[in-house]
């Protein structure tokens, strides 16, 4: 169903952004704790990086419909 | 992207235009400048061209007015020029066509006239015949004369048609010519020739041969009558004249005789010395003779007068006969003339004889008178001397005395002397007397000679004339004979020609008759054949009709069977289509129907021969067969979700698809309110292609059951909205297709069923 695709994309987007944000947060925290003496800026930096990556991924996902769901990749060559 | 490009191009174009500095206008201005600048020269050129064209056209019209051939040429080559010419000049005069025949005719006529001139002799016959009948000629004469040219033309045609047979030309048209009418022929050749001539005068009213023959007969009869009357007249006249002349001649002869006798007797009386009594008888006889002579002379004179009168009458009759100009009477006329001439000659000779005799007698009588006178004188003297002596002194010899005797003797002597003297005188005067007498005689002789010469000349002239006439007659006879032979020849040629023509005609008629016979025979045969054929046909028709009826009944039965079969098949088809329809209805709310394959298979089986149904059955989309289709209700329900989604991604397309745009599009969807359902217009304009409008139109159509229109409208979505609605559209398409095919099938089944039920 083509109408469900957008929802799926958005779901992916959200999931991805959650993951990226979490990963960014985590890494930020880690870096802040480990390398940067518990400053907050690596956390913000990590969060930002995560958000950015999530945003870009989301955008790319929404923009480029290269992802061919539920189809055999070889079907394009048939 | 395209719009941007277009806009860019437009702007660029506009820039270019502005950059060039009003490029369009200068062209127009140039055009106007050029037209304004060279306006006068153009006007001049236009005027010159108009003048040339007008001059050309006017010249053409004028020349066409003068020369009709040129006009005909122009009319032939240039279309509609004849109308122009008709307007300008009036209709063209029709060209003279009849020239050659006219030219041919005069030539022929001239040749004809030449022929006529050459053939005067043969031609003159009918002319002769006609000319001889002045009373019968009245009516035909003017008509033939009037139709001279017609007759000539007709005759020319006939001549050319007939060929080399020298036909006798049309008659009765040359009376005006001074043709000496030759002697006419009579009898059969004349009639035959006349008839042939009659054939050649169709222009002059063609008188039938019978009429012509009748006329001929009439003419002949009239001629005969006239001739007989004339000859009778002549004969009568001749007879009477001859009689009278003979009488006159007889009288003259008698007179001659009488005169001769008288003179003889007188001489005798003078010379003879007879006794007195005999003398008295002699004198008496003489007197008788004299009286006889005078009587006979008178008679002769009267007879001569009568004869002359008769001769004049005869001459008059002859002249009259000559005037009548009947050629047949010529010989008789000639004979009469000859007779007349001979009679005249005889009469004249007799008259001359009588005259000579009379002159002789006059001499003798003069002599006798002289003698008598002398005697009388002597007697008187004697009486004077001897008065008592009587006349008849011869018987008185005894009574005379001496003195008387002496005186007588003396007287006698005296008388003798006187006589001697007179004699001498007479002898002297003899010569003179003789001369005078000779002169007188010469004069008389001359007169007589003149008279004789004149009469002889007259007679000779008459003789010559008669001889000439005889010769003319002879030559005429010869010519007539020649003409007769020529005519005979002509008649022979004509008969030959007639024979040939008749032969040809016979052939033609025979062939015609044969043809007619054959054609009638064929007709009868065809008629018979037709009748037999009709009979056969009717019989065959009946047989065929019976057979056809039988066949019809068989066929009706067969067709009934077939119809039943058809009906069964249609029913089957209908049933299977109904089954298909039913399967369509099995769609649950969100699930598709059962796969239609089974029903379609059933249909395919039920209508194995029906191509249309087969085609339709195969036209169903494969997915409907395998998977089934969604119902309209499910599609409708699904549509609302799609609508919501489509609204949310309304702004997203290939160019605008960042996340920010997504957010904006979401915002728009939240803030923008449109009618839930809007009736779509008949025609979509550009502004109707807005997503929200389209969706409201589609919703409206869906609510009203028009899935097709809704699908069409949804098909107009662009960008992400379209992608979102793609699946729905596909499903809708499938459903629509299937529904269409199924409806077709059911309609077809219904039609077939209807057809079968309507069948006999």
Short mmCIF file of C-alpha atoms in Angstrom, two decimals, chain A residues 1-7 9-10 13 54-56 58-59 62-65, chain B residues 630 638 642 645 649 657-660 662 666 720 722-728:
data_model
loop_
_atom_site.label_atom_id
_atom_site.label_comp_id
_atom_site.label_asym_id
_atom_site.label_seq_id
_atom_site.Cartn_x
_atom_site.Cartn_y
_atom_site.Cartn_z
CA UNK A 1 0.00 0.00 0.00
CA UNK A 2 1.55 3.19 -1.09
CA UNK A 3 -0.30 5.15 1.56
CA UNK A 4 1.36 3.22 4.26
CA UNK A 5 4.77 3.91 2.95
CA UNK A 6 4.96 7.41 4.31
CA UNK A 7 3.96 6.17 7.69
CA UNK A 9 9.15 6.09 6.49
CA UNK A 10 8.21 8.36 9.27
CA UNK A 13 12.73 8.23 10.68
CA UNK A 54 18.88 11.66 12.07
CA UNK A 55 17.50 14.66 10.20
CA UNK A 56 19.58 13.96 7.14
CA UNK A 58 15.10 11.14 7.52
CA UNK A 59 15.26 13.59 4.71
CA UNK A 62 11.79 10.67 2.42
CA UNK A 63 13.39 12.19 -0.65
CA UNK A 64 14.93 9.37 -2.52
CA UNK A 65 12.70 6.47 -3.10
CA UNK B 630 -11.78 -4.74 -3.87
CA UNK B 638 -9.72 3.60 1.99
CA UNK B 642 -5.56 8.49 1.52
CA UNK B 645 -2.43 11.63 3.82
CA UNK B 649 1.92 15.84 1.70
CA UNK B 657 10.98 17.29 -0.56
CA UNK B 658 13.10 18.36 2.38
CA UNK B 659 11.97 17.75 5.87
CA UNK B 660 11.18 21.34 6.33
CA UNK B 662 7.20 18.21 5.01
CA UNK B 666 1.73 19.38 7.47
CA UNK B 720 3.96 12.92 -3.30
CA UNK B 722 0.17 10.98 -6.24
CA UNK B 723 2.63 8.47 -4.94
CA UNK B 724 0.60 8.14 -1.84
CA UNK B 725 -2.56 7.47 -3.83
CA UNK B 726 -0.84 5.17 -6.31
CA UNK B 727 -1.91 1.93 -4.77
CA UNK B 728 -5.43 3.08 -4.28
#
